[in-house]
CSV table of C-alpha atoms in Angstrom, one decimal:
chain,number,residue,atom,x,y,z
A,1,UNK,CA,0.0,0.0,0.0
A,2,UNK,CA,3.0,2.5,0.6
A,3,UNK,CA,4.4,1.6,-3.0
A,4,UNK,CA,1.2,2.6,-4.4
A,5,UNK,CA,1.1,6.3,-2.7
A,6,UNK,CA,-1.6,5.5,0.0
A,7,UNK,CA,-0.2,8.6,1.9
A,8,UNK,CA,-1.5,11.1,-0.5
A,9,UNK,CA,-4.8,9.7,-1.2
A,10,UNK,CA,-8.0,11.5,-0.6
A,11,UNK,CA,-9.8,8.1,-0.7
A,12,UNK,CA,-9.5,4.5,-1.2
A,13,UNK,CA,-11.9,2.3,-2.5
A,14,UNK,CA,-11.9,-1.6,-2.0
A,15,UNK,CA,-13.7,-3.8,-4.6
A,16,UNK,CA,-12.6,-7.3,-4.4
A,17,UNK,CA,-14.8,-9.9,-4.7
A,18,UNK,CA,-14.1,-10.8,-1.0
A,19,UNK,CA,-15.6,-9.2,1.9
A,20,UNK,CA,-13.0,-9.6,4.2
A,21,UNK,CA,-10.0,-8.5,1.9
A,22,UNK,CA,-12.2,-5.1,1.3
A,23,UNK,CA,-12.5,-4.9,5.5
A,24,UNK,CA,-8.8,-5.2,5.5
A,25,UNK,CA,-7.8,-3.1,2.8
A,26,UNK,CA,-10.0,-0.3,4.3
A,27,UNK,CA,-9.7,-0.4,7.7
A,28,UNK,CA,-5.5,-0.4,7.2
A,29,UNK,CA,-6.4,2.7,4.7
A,30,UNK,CA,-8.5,4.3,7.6
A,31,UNK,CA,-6.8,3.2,10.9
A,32,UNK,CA,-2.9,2.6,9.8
A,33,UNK,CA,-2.4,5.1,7.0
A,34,UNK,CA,-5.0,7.9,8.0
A,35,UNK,CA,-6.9,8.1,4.8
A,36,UNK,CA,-9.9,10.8,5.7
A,37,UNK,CA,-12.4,8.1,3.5
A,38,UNK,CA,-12.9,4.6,2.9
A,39,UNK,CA,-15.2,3.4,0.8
A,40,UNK,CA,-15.7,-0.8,0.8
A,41,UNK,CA,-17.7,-3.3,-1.5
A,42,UNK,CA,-19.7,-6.0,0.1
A,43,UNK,CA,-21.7,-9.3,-1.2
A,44,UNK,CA,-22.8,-10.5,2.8
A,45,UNK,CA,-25.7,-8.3,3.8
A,46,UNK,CA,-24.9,-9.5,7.5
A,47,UNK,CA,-21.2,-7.9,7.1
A,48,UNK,CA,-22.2,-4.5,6.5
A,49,UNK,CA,-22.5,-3.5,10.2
A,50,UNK,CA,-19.3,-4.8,11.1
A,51,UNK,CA,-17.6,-2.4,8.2
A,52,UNK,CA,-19.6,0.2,10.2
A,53,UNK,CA,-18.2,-0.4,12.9
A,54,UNK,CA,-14.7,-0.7,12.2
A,55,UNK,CA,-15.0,3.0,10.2
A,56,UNK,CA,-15.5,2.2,6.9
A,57,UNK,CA,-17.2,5.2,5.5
A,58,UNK,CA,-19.3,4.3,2.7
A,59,UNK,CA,-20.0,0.3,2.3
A,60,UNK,CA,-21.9,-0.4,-0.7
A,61,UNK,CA,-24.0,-3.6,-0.6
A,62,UNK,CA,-23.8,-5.6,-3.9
A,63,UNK,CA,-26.5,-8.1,-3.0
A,64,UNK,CA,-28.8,-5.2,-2.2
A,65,UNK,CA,-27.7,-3.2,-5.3
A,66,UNK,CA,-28.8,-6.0,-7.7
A,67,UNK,CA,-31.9,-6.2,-6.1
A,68,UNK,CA,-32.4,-2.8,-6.2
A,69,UNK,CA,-31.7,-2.5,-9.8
A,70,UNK,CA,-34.5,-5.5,-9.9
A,71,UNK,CA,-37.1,-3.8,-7.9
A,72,UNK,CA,-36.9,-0.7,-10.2
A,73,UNK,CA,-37.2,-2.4,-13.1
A,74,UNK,CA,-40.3,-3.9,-12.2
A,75,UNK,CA,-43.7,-1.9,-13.9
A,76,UNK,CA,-45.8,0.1,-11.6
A,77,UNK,CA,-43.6,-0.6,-8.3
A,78,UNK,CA,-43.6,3.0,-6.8
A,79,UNK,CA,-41.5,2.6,-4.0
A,80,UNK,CA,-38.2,1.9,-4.4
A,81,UNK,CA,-34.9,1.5,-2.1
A,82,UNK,CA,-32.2,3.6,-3.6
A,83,UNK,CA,-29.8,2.8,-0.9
A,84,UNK,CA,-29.4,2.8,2.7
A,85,UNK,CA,-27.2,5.9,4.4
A,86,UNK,CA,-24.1,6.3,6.0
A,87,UNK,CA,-26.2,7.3,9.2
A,88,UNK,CA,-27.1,3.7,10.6
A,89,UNK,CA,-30.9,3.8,10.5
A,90,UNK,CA,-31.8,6.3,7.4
A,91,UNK,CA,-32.6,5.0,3.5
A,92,UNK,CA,-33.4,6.7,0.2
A,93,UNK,CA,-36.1,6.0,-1.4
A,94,UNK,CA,-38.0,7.3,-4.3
A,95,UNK,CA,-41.7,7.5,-5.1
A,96,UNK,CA,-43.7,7.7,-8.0
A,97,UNK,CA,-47.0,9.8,-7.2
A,98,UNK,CA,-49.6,8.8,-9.0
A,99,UNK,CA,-52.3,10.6,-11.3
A,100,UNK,CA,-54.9,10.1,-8.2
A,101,UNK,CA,-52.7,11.4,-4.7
A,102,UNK,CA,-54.0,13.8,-2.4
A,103,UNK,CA,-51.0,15.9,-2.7
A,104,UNK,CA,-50.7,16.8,-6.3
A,105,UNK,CA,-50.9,20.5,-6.7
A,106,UNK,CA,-49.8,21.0,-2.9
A,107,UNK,CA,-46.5,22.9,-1.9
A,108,UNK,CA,-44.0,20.7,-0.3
A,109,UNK,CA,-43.9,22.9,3.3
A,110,UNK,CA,-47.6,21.7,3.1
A,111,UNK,CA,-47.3,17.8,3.3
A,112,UNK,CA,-46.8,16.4,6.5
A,113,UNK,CA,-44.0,14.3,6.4
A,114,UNK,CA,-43.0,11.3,9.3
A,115,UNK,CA,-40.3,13.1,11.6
A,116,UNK,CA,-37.0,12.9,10.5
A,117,UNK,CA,-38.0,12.7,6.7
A,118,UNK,CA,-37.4,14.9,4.1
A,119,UNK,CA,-37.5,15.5,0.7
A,120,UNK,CA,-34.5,15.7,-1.2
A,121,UNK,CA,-34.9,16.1,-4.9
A,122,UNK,CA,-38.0,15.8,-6.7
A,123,UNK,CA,-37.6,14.3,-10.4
A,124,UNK,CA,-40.3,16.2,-12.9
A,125,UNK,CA,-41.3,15.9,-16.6
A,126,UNK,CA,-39.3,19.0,-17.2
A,127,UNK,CA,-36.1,17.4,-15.0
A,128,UNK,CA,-34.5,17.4,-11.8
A,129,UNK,CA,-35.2,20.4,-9.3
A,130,UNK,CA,-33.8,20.3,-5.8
A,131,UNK,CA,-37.2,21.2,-4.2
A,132,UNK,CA,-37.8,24.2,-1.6
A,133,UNK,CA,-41.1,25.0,0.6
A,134,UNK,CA,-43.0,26.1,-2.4
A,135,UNK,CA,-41.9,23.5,-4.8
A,136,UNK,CA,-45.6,22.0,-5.9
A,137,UNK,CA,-45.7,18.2,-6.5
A,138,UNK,CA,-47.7,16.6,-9.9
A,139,UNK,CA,-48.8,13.7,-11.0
A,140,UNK,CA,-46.2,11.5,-12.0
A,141,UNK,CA,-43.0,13.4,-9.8
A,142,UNK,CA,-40.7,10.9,-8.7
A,143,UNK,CA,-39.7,12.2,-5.2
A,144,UNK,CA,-36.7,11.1,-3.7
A,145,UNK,CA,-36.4,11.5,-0.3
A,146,UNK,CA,-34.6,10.7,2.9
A,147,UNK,CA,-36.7,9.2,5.7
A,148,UNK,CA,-35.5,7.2,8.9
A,149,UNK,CA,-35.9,3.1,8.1
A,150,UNK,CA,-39.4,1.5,8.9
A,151,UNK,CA,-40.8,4.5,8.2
A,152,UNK,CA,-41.1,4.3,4.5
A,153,UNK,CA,-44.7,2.7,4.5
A,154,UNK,CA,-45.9,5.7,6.5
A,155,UNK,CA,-44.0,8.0,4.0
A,156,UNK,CA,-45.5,6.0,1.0
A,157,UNK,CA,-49.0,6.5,2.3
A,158,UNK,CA,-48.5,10.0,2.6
A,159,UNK,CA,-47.0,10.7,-1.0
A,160,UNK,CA,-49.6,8.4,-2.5
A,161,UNK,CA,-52.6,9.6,-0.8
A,162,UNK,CA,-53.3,5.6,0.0
C-alpha cells in the first residue's frame, strides 16, 4: 500500500470480490495510514454493520444493489430502495405519485412528512429540481427522499394519498 502512494490519497476504494480482503484493505487505509475516507464493497448483507463499525465510510452492498436495480425495473412498483445511508438507520427511497394522490398540486412545506423525513430532490417531466417549501408536486414526480428506516410505509401512504 506504501508503493502505491496511499499517503496522499483522498480516498481509497476496495472492490474485491471478497468481503473480508475489502474490510482489510480499508480499515489499514482508515486506521494505519490515515486516509480521511474509505469506501468498501460488500456481497454479505450481514457484514455490513461490522464495516460500520470498524470505520469504513461508505460500504456499498452488492447483494442489495442488484436487487435494487431489480425492484426498479419492475412496472408500476412506486416505491423503491435507492440505498441505505451512512447514518445507521436512514434510506433513500423514491416515489412515483400517481395521477390520483392527495397531494398533487400542494406545496411541499404543506405535506406532512414522518419526523425525520425529508425531501431531497424531486424528479419532474421537465427534470430534476432540488425542491424548496413552495416547490408543488404533480402527478407523475418521482420524489426522492430521505426518511428514517421502517418508516417508508408511513412515507409512502403519505406521498400516495393511499
Amino acid at each position: 500500500m506504501k508503493r502505491a502512494g496511499i499517503a496522499r490519497a483522498d480516498v481509497v476504494v476496495s472492490l474485491t470480490g471478497v468481503d473480508a480482503t475489502n474490510l482489510v484493505i480499508s480499515q489499514r487505509a482508515k486506521h494505519i495510514f490515515h486516509v480521511p475516507r474509505t469506501m468498501a464493497l460488500i456481497k454479505d448483507p450481514k457484514n455490513e454493520p461490522l464495516f460500520h463499525e470498524v470505520g469504513i465510510d461508505v460500504v456499498v452492498n452488492s447483494t442489495h444493489l442488484v436487487l435494487e436495480s431489480m425492484e426498479a425495473g419492475v412496472p408500476g412498483r412506486p416505491l423503491v430502495h435507492l440505498m441505505n445511508l451512512r447514518v445507521p438507520g436512514l434510506e433513500l427511497v423514491s416515489i412515483s405519485i400517481p395521477e390520483d394522490s392527495n397531494i398533487i398540486g400542494k406545496h411541499i412545506n404543506e405535506i406532512e412528512l414522518p419526523p425525520n423525513s425529508f425531501i431531497t430532490l424531486m424528479v419532474k417531466k421537465t427534470g430534476a429540481t432540488l425542491p424548496n417549501g413552495r416547490s408543488v408536486v404533480e402527478a407523475e414526480d418521482e420524489i426522492v427522499a430521505v426518511t428514517p428506516e421502517g418508516d417508508e410505509q408511513i412515507l409512502y401512504d403519505i406521498l400516495t394519498g393511499v
